[in-house]
Each structure stands twice: as C-alpha cells, then as structure tokens.
mmCIF file of N, CA and C and ligand atoms in Angstrom:
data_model
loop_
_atom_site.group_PDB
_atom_site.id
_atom_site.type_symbol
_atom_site.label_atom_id
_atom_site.label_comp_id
_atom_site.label_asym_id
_atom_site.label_seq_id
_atom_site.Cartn_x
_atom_site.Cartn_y
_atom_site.Cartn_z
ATOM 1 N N UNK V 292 235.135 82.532 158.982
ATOM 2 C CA UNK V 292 233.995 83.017 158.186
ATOM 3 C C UNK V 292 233.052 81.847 157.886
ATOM 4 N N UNK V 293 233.337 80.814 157.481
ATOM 5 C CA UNK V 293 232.997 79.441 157.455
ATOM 6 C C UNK V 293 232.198 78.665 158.013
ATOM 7 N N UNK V 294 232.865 79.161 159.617
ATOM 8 C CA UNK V 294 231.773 79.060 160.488
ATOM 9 C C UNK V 294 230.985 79.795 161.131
ATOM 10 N N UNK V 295 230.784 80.778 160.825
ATOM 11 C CA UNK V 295 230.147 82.308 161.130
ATOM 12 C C UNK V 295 228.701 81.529 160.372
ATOM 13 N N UNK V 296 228.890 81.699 158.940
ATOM 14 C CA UNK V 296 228.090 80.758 157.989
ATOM 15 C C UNK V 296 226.939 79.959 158.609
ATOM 16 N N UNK V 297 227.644 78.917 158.809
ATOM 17 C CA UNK V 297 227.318 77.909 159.229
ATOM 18 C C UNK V 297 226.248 77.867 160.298
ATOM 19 N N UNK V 298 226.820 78.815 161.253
ATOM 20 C CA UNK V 298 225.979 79.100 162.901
ATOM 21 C C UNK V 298 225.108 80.157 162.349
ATOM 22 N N UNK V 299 225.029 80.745 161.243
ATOM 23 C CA UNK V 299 224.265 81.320 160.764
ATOM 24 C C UNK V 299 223.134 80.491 160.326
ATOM 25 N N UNK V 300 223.165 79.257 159.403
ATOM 26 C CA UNK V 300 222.401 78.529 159.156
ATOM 27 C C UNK V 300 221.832 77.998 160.043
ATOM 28 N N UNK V 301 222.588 77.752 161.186
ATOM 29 C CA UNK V 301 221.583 76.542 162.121
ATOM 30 C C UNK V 301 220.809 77.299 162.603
ATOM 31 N N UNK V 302 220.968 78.561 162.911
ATOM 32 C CA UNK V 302 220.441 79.711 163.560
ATOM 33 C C UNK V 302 218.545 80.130 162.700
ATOM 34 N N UNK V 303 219.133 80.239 161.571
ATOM 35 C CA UNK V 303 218.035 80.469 160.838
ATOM 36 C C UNK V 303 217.126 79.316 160.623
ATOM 37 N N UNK V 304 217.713 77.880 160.943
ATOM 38 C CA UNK V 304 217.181 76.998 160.488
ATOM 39 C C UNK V 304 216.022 76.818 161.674
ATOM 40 N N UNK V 305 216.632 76.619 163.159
ATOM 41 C CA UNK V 305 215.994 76.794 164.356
ATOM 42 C C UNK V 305 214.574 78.122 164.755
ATOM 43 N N UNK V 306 215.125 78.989 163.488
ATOM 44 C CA UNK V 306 213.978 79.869 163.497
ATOM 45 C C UNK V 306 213.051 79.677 163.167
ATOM 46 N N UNK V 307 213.146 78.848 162.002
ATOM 47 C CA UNK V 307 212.022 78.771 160.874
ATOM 48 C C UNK V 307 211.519 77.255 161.314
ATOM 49 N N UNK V 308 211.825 76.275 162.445
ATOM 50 C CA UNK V 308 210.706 75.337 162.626
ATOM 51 C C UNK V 308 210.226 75.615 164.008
ATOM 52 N N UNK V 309 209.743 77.125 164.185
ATOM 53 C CA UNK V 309 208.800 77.725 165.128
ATOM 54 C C UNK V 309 207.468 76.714 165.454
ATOM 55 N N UNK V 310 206.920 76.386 166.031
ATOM 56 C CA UNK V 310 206.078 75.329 165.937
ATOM 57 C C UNK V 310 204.683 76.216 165.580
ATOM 58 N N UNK V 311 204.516 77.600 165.987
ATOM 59 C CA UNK V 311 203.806 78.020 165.643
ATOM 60 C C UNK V 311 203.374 78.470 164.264
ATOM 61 N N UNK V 312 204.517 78.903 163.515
ATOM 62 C CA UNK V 312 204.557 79.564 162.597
ATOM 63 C C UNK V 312 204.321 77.810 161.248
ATOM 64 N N UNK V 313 204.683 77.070 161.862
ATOM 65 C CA UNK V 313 204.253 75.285 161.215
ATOM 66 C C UNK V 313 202.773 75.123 161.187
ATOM 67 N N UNK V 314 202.291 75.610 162.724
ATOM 68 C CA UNK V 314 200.401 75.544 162.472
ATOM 69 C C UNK V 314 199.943 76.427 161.680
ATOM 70 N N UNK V 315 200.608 77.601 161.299
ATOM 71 C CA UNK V 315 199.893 78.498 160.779
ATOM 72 C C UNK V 315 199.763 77.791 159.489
ATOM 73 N N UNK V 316 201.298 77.885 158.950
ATOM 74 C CA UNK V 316 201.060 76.633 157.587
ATOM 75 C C UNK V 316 200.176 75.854 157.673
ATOM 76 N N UNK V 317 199.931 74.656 158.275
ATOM 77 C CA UNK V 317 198.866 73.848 158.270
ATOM 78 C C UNK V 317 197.571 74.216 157.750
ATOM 79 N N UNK V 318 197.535 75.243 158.528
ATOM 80 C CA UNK V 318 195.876 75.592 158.002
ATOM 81 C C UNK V 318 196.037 76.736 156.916
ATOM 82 N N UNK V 319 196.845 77.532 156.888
ATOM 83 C CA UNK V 319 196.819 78.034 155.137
ATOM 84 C C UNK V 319 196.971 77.237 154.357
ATOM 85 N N UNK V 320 197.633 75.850 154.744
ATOM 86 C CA UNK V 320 197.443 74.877 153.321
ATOM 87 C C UNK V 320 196.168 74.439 152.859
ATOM 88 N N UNK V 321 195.066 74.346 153.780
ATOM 89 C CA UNK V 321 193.759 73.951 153.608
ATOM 90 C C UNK V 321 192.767 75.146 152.625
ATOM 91 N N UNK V 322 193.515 76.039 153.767
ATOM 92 C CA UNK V 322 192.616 77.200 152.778
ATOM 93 C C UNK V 322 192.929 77.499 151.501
ATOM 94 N N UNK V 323 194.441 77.194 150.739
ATOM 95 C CA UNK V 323 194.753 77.656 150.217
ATOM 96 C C UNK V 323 195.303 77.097 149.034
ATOM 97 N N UNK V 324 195.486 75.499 148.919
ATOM 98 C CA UNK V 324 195.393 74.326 148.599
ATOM 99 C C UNK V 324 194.150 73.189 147.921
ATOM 100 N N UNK V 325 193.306 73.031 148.886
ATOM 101 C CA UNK V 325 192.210 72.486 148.737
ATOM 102 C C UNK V 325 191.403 72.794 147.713
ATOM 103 N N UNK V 326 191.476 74.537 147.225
ATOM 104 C CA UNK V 326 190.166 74.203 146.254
ATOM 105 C C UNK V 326 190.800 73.595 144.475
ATOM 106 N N UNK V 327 192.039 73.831 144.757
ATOM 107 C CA UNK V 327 192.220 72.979 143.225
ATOM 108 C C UNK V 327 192.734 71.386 143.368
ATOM 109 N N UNK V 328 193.338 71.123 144.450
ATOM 110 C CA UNK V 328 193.568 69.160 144.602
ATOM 111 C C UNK V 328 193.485 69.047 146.357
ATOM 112 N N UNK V 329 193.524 67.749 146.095
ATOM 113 C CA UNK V 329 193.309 66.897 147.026
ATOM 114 C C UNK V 329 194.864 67.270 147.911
ATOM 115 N N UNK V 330 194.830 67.186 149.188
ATOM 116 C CA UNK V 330 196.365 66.992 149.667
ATOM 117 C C UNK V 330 197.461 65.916 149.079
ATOM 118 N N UNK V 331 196.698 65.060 149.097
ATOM 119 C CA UNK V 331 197.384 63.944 148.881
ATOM 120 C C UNK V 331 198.313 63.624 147.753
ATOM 121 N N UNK V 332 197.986 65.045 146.765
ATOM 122 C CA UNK V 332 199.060 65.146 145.624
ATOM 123 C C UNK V 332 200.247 65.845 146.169
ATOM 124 N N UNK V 333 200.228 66.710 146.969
ATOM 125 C CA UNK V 333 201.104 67.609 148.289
ATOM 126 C C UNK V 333 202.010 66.544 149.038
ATOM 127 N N UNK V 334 201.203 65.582 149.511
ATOM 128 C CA UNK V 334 201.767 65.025 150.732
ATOM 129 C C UNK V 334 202.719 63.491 150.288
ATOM 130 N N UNK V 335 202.611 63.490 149.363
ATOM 131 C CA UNK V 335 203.317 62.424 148.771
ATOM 132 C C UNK V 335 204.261 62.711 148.121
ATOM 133 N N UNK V 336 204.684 63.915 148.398
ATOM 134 C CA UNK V 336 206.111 64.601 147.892
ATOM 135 C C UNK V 336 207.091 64.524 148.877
ATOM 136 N N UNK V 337 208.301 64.723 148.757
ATOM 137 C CA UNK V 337 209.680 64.809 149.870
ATOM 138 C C UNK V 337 210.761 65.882 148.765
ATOM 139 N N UNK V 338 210.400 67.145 149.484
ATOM 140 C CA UNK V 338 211.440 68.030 148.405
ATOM 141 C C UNK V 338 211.963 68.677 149.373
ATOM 142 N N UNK V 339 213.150 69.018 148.829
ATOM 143 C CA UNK V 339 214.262 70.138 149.674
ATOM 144 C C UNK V 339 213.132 71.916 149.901
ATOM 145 N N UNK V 340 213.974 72.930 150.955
ATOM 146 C CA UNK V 340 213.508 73.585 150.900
ATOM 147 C C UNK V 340 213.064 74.160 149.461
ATOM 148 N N UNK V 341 214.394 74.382 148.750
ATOM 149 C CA UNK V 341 214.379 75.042 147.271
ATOM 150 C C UNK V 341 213.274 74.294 146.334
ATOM 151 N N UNK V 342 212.851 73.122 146.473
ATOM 152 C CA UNK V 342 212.492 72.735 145.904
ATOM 153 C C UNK V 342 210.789 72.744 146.117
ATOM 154 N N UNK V 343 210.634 72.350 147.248
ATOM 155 C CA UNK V 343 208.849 73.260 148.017
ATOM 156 C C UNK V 343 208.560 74.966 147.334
ATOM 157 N N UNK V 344 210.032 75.746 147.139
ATOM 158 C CA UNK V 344 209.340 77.577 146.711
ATOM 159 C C UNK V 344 209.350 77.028 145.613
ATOM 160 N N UNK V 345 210.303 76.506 144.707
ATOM 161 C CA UNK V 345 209.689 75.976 143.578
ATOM 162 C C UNK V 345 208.627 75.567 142.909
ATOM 163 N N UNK V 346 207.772 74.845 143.594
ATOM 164 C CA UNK V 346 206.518 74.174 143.491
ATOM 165 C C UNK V 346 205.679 74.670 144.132
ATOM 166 N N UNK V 347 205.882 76.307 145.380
ATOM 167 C CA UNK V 347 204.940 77.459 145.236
ATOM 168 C C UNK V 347 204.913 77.750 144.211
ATOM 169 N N UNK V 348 206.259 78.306 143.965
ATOM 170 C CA UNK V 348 206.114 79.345 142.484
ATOM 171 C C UNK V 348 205.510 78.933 141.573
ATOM 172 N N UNK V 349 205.042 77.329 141.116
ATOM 173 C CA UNK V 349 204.503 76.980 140.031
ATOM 174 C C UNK V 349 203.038 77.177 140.152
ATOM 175 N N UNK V 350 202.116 76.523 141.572
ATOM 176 C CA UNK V 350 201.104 76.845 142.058
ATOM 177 C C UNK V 350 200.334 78.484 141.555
ATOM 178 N N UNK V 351 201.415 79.051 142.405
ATOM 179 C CA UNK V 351 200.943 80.799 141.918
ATOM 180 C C UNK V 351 201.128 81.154 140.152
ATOM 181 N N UNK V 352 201.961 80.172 139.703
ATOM 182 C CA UNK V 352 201.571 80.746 137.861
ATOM 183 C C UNK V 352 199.864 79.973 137.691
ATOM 184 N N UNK V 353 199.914 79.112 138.688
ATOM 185 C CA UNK V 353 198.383 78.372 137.975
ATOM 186 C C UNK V 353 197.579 78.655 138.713
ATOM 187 N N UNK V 354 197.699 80.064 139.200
ATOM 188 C CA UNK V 354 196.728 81.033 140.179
ATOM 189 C C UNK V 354 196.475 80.991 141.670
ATOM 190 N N UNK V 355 197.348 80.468 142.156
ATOM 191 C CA UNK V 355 196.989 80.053 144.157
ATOM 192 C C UNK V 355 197.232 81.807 144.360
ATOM 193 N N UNK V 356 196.646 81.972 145.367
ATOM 194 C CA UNK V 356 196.891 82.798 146.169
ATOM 195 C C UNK V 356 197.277 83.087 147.261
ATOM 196 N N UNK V 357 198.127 83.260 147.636
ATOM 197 C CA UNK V 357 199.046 83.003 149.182
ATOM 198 C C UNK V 357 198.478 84.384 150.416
ATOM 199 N N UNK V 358 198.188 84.141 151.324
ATOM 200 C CA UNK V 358 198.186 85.335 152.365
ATOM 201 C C UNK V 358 199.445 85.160 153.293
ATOM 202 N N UNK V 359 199.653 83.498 153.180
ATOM 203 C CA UNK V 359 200.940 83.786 154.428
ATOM 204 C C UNK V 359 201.928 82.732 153.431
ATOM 205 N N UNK V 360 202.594 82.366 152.343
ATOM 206 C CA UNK V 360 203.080 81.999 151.791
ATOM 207 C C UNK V 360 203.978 81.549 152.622
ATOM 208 N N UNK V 361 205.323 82.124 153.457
ATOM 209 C CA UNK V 361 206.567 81.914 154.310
ATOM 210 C C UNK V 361 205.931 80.251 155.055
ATOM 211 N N UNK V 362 204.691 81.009 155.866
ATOM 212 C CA UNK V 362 203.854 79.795 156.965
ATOM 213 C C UNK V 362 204.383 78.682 156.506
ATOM 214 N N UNK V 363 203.472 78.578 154.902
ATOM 215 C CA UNK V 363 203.149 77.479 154.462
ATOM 216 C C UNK V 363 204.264 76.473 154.079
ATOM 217 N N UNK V 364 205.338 77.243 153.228
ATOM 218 C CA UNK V 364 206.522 77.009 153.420
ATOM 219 C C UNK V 364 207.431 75.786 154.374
ATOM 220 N N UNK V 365 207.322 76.756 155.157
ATOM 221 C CA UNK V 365 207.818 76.338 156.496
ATOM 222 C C UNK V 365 207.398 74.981 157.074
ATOM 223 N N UNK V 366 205.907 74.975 157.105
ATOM 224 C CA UNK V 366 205.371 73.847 157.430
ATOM 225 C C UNK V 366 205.831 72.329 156.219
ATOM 226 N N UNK V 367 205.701 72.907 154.848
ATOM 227 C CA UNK V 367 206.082 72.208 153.976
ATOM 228 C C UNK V 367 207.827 71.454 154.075
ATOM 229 N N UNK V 368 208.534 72.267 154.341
ATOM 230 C CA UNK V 368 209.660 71.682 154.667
ATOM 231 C C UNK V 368 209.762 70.730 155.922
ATOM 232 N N UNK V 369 209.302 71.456 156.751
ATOM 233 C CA UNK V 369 208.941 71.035 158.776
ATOM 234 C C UNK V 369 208.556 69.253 158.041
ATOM 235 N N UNK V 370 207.829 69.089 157.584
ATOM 236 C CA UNK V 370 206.603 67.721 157.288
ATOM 237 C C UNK V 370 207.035 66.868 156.176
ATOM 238 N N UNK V 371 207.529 67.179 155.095
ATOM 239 C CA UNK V 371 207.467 67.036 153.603
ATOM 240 C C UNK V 371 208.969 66.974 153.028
ATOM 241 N N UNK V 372 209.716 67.376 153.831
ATOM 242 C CA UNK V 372 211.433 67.799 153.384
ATOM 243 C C UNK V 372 211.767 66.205 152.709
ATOM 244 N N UNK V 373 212.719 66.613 152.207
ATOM 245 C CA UNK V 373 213.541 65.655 151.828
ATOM 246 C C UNK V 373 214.468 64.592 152.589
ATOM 247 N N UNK V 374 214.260 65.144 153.484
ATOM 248 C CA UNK V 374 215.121 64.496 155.009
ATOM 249 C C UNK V 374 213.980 63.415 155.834
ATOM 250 N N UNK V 375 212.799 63.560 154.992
ATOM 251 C CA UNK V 375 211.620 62.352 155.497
ATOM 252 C C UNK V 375 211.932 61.396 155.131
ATOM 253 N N UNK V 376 210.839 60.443 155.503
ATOM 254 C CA UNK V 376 210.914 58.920 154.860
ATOM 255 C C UNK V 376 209.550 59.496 153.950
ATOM 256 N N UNK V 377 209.676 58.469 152.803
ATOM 257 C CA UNK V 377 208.394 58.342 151.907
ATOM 258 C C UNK V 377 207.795 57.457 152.402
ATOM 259 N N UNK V 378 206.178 57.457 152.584
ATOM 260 C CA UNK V 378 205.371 56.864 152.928
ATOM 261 C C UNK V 378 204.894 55.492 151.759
ATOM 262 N N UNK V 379 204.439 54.729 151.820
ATOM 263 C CA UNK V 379 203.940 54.183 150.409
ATOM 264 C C UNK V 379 202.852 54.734 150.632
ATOM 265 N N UNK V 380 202.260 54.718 148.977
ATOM 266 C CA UNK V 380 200.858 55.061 148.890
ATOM 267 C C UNK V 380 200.215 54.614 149.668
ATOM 268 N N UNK V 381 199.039 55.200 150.037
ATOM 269 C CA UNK V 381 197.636 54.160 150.157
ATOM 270 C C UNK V 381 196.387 53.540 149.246
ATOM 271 N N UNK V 382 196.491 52.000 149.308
ATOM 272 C CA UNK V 382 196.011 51.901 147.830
ATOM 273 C C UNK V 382 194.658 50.950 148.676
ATOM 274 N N UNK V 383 193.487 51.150 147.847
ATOM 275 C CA UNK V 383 192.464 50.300 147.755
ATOM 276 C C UNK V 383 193.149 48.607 147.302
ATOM 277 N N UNK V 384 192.488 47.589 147.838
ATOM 278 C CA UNK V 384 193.269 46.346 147.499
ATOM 279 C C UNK V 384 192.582 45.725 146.690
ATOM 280 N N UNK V 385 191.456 46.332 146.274
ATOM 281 C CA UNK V 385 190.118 45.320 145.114
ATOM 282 C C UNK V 385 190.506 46.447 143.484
ATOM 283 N N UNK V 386 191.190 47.185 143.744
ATOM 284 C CA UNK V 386 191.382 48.122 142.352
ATOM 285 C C UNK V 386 190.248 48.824 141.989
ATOM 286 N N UNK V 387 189.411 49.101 143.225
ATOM 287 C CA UNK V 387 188.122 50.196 143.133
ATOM 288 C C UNK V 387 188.930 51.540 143.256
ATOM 289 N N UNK V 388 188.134 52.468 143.265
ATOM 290 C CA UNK V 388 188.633 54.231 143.107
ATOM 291 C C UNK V 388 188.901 53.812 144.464
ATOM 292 N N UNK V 389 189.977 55.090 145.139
ATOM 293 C CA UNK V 389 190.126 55.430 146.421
ATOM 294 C C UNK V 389 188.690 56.210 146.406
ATOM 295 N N UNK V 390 187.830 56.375 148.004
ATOM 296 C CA UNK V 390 187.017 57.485 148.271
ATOM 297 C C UNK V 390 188.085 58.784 148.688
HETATM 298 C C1 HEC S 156 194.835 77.248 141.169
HETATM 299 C C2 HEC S 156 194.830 75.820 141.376
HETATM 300 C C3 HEC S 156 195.887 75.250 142.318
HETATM 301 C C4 HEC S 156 196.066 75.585 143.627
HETATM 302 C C5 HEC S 156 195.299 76.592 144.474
HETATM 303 C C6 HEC S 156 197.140 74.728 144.104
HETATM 304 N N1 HEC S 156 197.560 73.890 143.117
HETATM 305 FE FE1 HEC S 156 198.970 72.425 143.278
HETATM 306 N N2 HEC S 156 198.518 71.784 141.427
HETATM 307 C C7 HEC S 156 197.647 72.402 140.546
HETATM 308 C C8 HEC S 156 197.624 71.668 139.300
HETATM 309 C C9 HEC S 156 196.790 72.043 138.079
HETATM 310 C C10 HEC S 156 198.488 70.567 139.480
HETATM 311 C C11 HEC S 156 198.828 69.470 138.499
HETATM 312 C C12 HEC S 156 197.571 68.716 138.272
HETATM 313 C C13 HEC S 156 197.612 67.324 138.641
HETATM 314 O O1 HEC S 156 198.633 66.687 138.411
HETATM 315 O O2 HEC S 156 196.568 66.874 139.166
HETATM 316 C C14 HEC S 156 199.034 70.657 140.824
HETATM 317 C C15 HEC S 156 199.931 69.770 141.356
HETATM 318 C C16 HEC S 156 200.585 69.934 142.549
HETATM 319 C C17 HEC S 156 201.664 69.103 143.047
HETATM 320 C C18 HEC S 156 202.214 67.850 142.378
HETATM 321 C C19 HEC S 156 203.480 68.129 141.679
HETATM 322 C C20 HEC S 156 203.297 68.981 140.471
HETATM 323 O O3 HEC S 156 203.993 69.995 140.406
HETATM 324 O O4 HEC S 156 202.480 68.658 139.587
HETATM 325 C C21 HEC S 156 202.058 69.634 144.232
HETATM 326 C C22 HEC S 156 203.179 69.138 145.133
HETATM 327 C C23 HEC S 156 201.218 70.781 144.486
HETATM 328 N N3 HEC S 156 200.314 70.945 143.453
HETATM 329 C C24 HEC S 156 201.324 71.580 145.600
HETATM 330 C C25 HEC S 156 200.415 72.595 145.914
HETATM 331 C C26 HEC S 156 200.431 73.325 147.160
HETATM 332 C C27 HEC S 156 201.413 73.113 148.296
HETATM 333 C C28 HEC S 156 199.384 74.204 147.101
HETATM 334 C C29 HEC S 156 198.958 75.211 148.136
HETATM 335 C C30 HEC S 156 199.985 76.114 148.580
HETATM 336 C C31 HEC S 156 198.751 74.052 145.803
HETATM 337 N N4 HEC S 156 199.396 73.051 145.122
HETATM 338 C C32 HEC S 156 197.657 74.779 145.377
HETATM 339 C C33 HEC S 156 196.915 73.535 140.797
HETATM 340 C C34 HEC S 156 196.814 74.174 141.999
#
C-alpha cells in the first residue's frame, strides 16, 4: 500500500510539471500579480507546495483574482519550491532606490 502511495505521488508529481501547464502560470502570474506588487516580492521566496496555496489563499483574502489558479500554482512550485537555491538579492551598490 506504501508503495502504491508513493508511485502515486511521483505519478502526480510528473503530472503537474507539464511544461505547458508552467507557461500558462507564467503569464497568469503577470496578469494576475502585477497590479498590486512587483514580482520580485514573489520571486524571492522558496516555499513548499503547501506553502505557495497558502500564500494564494492569503493573496485572494486581499482580493487577487485567479482565472487559472492550479497554472499558477504549478509554475510557482516548478520555479520557486523549496527544493531551489535562494538567489541573493539584487542590490544597488551606492544605496540609491533600485529602478
Ligand atoms: C490585491 C492585491 C494583491 C494581488 C493581486 C497579489 N498580491 Fe501578493 N501581496 C499583496 C500585499 C498587500 C502583500 C504584502 C505587502 C508587502 O509586503 O508589500 C503581498 C505580498 C506577497 C508576498 C510576500 C509574502 C507575504 O505574504 O507578504 C508574496 C509571496 C505574494 N504577495 C505573492 C503573490 C502572488 C503569487 C500573486 C499572484 C497570484 C499575488 N501576490 C497577487 C497583495 C496582492
């Protein structure tokens, strides 16, 4: 049963980094993202799956609106998981604003 499980997971896991269903994310994140922050508050994260619907679910209390929510998801884990490396910031070196 254990491993029924298991091959169940890899199974589902192999589903869900469709490469297509990753672009779709991509660009619902723009549309759907963008008008309240910058990516760069997004992209400087590394969260588990559970932890990306999480931080949908908070988005949608502070009004996002999702058309393909799963996409975006998907792509979010695909890019952003916890299984990344963290990038360092990118910082201006004179302590002016970033553009
Ligand atoms: C209705 C406005 C709104 C939309 C749309 C929105 N966010 Fe946010 N988001 C916020 C606010 C407000 C904050 C916190 C403000 C800040 O720290 O600048 C935030 C912060 C974040 C953070 C930083 C961590 C945190 O929880 O504070 C992440 C990650 C994030 N948003 C992800 C997303 C993603 C992914 C999307 C698109 C699916 C999205 N947001 C769309 C309002 C929004």
């Amino acid at each position: 049963m254990r491993t029924l499980l298991v091959l169940l997971a890899l199974t589902t896991a192999a589903v869900a980094a469709d490469p297509a269903v990753i672009e779709k994310g991509r660009q619902e994140e723009q549309r759907t993202c963008l008008p309240c922050h910058s990516l760069r508050i997004i992209h400087s994260n590394r969260l588990s799956r559970a932890g990306w619907n999480k931080e949908l679910d908070k988005m949608a209390g502070w009004g996002t609106k999702y058309s393909d929510r799963e996409a975006i998801l998907e792509y979010l884990v695909a890019n952003f998981g916890d299984d990344k490396p963290v990038t360092p910031p990118d910082m201006t070196t004179d302590g002016s604003a970033k553009k």
